[in-house]
Amino acid sequence: MAGRALFDRAQAETEMIPNEPKITPELVAEHGLKPDEYERFVALIGREPTITELGIVSAMWNEHCSYKSSRLHLKTLPTKAPWVIQGPGENAGVIDIGDGLACVFKMESHNHPSYIEPYQGATTGVGGILRDVFTMGARPIAALNALRFGSPDHPKTRHLVAGVVAGIGGYGNSFGVPTVGGSVGFHSRYDGNILVNAMAVGIARADEIFYAKATGVGNPIVYLGSKTGRDGIHGATMASAEFDENSEEKRPTVQVGDPFAEKLLLEACLELMASGAVIAIQDMGAAGLTCSAVEMGAKGDLGIELDLDAVPCREEGMTAYEMMLSESQERMLMVLDPDKHDIAEAIFRKWGLDFAVIGKTTDTLRFVVKHKGEVVADLPIKELGDEAPVYDRPYIQNAFEPVLPPESVEAPMPNGEALVKLVGTPDLCSKRWVWEQYDHLILGNTVQTPGGDAAIVRVGDGPKGLAMTTDVTPRYCEADPVEGGKQAVAEAWRNITAVGGRPLAVTDNLNFGNPEKPEVMGQFVGCIRGIGEACRALDFPVVSGNVSLYNETQGRSILPTPTIGGVGLLDDVKVHATIAFRAAGEALVLIGETKGWLGQSVYLRDICGREAGAPPPVDLAAEKRNGDFVRGLIRSGRVRTVHDCSDGGLAVTLAEMAMAGGIGCTVDAVPDGLSAHAFLFGEDQARYVLAVPDEEAEAILREAAAAGVPAARIGSTGGETLTLPDEAPISLERLRTAHESWLPAYMAGQHA
Amino acid sequence: MKAAVITFPGSNRDGDVARALRQAGATVVSAWHADHELPHGTDLAVLPGGFSYGDYLRCGAIASRAPIMDAVRAHAARGGLVLGICNGFQILCESGLLPGVLMRNANLHFICRRQHLKVARADTAFTGRYHVGQVIDVCIAHGEGNYFCDEETLHELESEGRVAFRYCDAAGNTSREANPNGSLNNIAGVFSEGLNVLGMMPHPENLIDELVGGIDGRGLFESLAAA
């Protein structure tokens, strides 16, 4: 765009948001409100709204904040268990982990901004989720993420990977929380919409959790943290629409993160909470001041009155509209105990942060906003939240992919060669290049670093530890949303189990395309059904989550990607399992039934070049039986080497165990009735590989049989090669080179 | 041994180093960047890792001008012990207590990984529990750890035996491949002229526990606690 045109455009844009223009249908449409939604709002307030009110309602009623397409379905998810202290609806979920401690965690997406501006999009994603956790009074102890990028040969992918990874590291490293786990995947369906899902986990005293619910009439409302600028206005609205070819022009709606400010905010907030001054607290996330103020009032059945003249601003001349919709980062809103005003202010001054009383609670149930002596908004506060539209959007059952008979898949190359190729594919290669840019060791409690099944973080000086993971297999969800939804939960449960953790609860981050399309809505509904079934069967409730819809560019949607973040407990963190082979001469025991399921397998896609078939079915009863058996062995101290089987099947599992331990292994034979490649690369669920001292193997097989758990001795550890049945041995060196080299070479621009 | 761990806005390994010192038997007290004095009776001033002042302007540049740094300089001038780790090393260089600068890593990325170091001398208050040539396994976590100084300074450091640690591989080779960030002569840490100030990029404070990676970092804190 030429300079002059750019100037004109900027002029036009500033003129578009003066304080009192007439509300036109165009203006309503630009705010993402449908005509009937606008009419509903006018009927609610009984007059034409001001521009500030229009901005407020657009912020409250957009998809991102109101969950209007998803709410009906989210309600079906199980959210309760005896150990759940707080389920969905607050800043983060809270579970009891015993001895007076609580674990606070949540996952949230920052997909749209990260595509437009990868570094800042990712940093503010991390910043937002950390804030959600410490708003509840918890000190963050770990961060995780789940990333999906487009095809490696798409021209933007390399730039997006570099920016997102640097952004996640840039924020977490500076804030001072270890980034201990995550996943990275590539698929052409993310070419125009990458996924950046960030998860944070914190620890608090179970009786010192802070909530957003305001109490008491006439209590001061205090603004904390960084100043308000013009960044991020309409960020939540952007996240509620599809991308088109002009989406990159939305860069100004991406917020800018400052981890330094967030670190100060963390320390100041925790100090403030300990002082007893906080009645309610809410971070300013999506839709900033609007959303946080309305939620605090609505939850507490109170009105809120704000005086915007007192809001600390970064720029001069900001309008009420801009202040109410800014998504400037590192800000909090708090209802203060008026008797503790001076103590609270001193804490914030000490940390060099803004502290301003900008309003008060009232008994009117109105949300009143004043600016320069004028009332610019006066709205019923409960209705802003509760009366948001709810849609029961039409959906169609997806056409399921038919089951692919194993015998219809021929092996195009020797299995050893296939294995070497698989461990070097974009999805299965080592992600060391990524996680070495994340400080995963700070705080000195990372017992299991990235590269294991689940990360393990010790809680303080122990003895407890938390196991945590993020999982989803989008290609399964695409082929069968219900089974895919089940599988995402089952895999998170399995990863926690594989390190010896007792799975306690999940946070879900549901990434889908445009819900106004019945087939996308069908994916959403199906995945939710599967997630619900699995969470119920595995006693693994959903305690927090986030929905990201409209991940679609020019009509092409992402693969359905319901990321599951799971947390589990280790009563004694010393007693856990890792994936690395520890010694030669140990017996390899395969737990779970192997049918050789190749439909939707990585082998089928990356070796045979087909994305086809139904995904492996998830038998939740078998999942539970097998997992409980494995966990029991770990917790009794009898088994210390475990890896679950997932992408790439048994052969990839063994290769990862061998590479991690620097010890090879031999698989004795292919079971009768299976072809070798189906046995080695099939992705049957509910399976684990254990390496156990030889003399223990027989007893374990007997106990498995007694427990109704399929178990078989399939080989032994030792040597410097991995040897598959009837194949030439593969040196660990060769595997390692293939595994470690793809990503660094790709990022250095050497190949796609 | 009384150690004062100084917290600057943005310090984030202050807790980690305090834990390591306490484990080694030192008495640990906190100091605040805006203070003008170190706590009474401080034997060792510790500048912890982190991103003081958000690394804005230049890593360590703003912190080096914080009020507490005058007290740290005076303490060092009296022969008092000063330890700067990671961002603390950057602050020491910026404040003139140690020579040289820490530039961006040669690969331009933040790097967090386990890292072997070779102990260059063991006759100091910081390294007495190690022996010369010992290879220790600790970790690094930094984006700006590429040590650089002019030739004359380098010559001085080397000839006066003021290099504390060098990056090496598991076998102790201080090769180019074992150098994670491009530092001159694989330098991972340097002493002041009086050997009472040590700045180092790696984090011994995160390797003090068998369960969390190993205990090779303990030697440094045990040396100090016994000093």
mmCIF file of C-alpha atoms in Angstrom, chain A residues 350, chain B residues 6-9 31-37 53 66-69:
data_model
loop_
_atom_site.group_PDB
_atom_site.id
_atom_site.type_symbol
_atom_site.label_atom_id
_atom_site.label_comp_id
_atom_site.label_asym_id
_atom_site.label_seq_id
_atom_site.Cartn_x
_atom_site.Cartn_y
_atom_site.Cartn_z
ATOM 1 C CA LYS A 350 7.341 -1.294 45.597
ATOM 2 C CA ILE B 6 19.907 -9.733 45.769
ATOM 3 C CA THR B 7 16.556 -9.552 44.004
ATOM 4 C CA PHE B 8 16.246 -7.120 41.133
ATOM 5 C CA PRO B 9 12.928 -6.608 39.377
ATOM 6 C CA ALA B 31 18.528 -8.030 49.677
ATOM 7 C CA TRP B 32 16.495 -5.675 47.487
ATOM 8 C CA HIS B 33 17.781 -3.771 44.469
ATOM 9 C CA ALA B 34 16.701 -0.430 45.896
ATOM 10 C CA ASP B 35 18.588 -0.909 49.161
ATOM 11 C CA HIS B 36 21.775 1.062 49.665
ATOM 12 C CA GLU B 37 23.447 -1.399 52.006
ATOM 13 C CA TYR B 53 14.646 -5.021 34.229
ATOM 14 C CA ALA B 66 20.797 -0.023 40.853
ATOM 15 C CA PRO B 67 21.442 1.476 44.324
ATOM 16 C CA ILE B 68 22.491 -1.900 45.789
ATOM 17 C CA MET B 69 25.340 -2.184 43.283
#
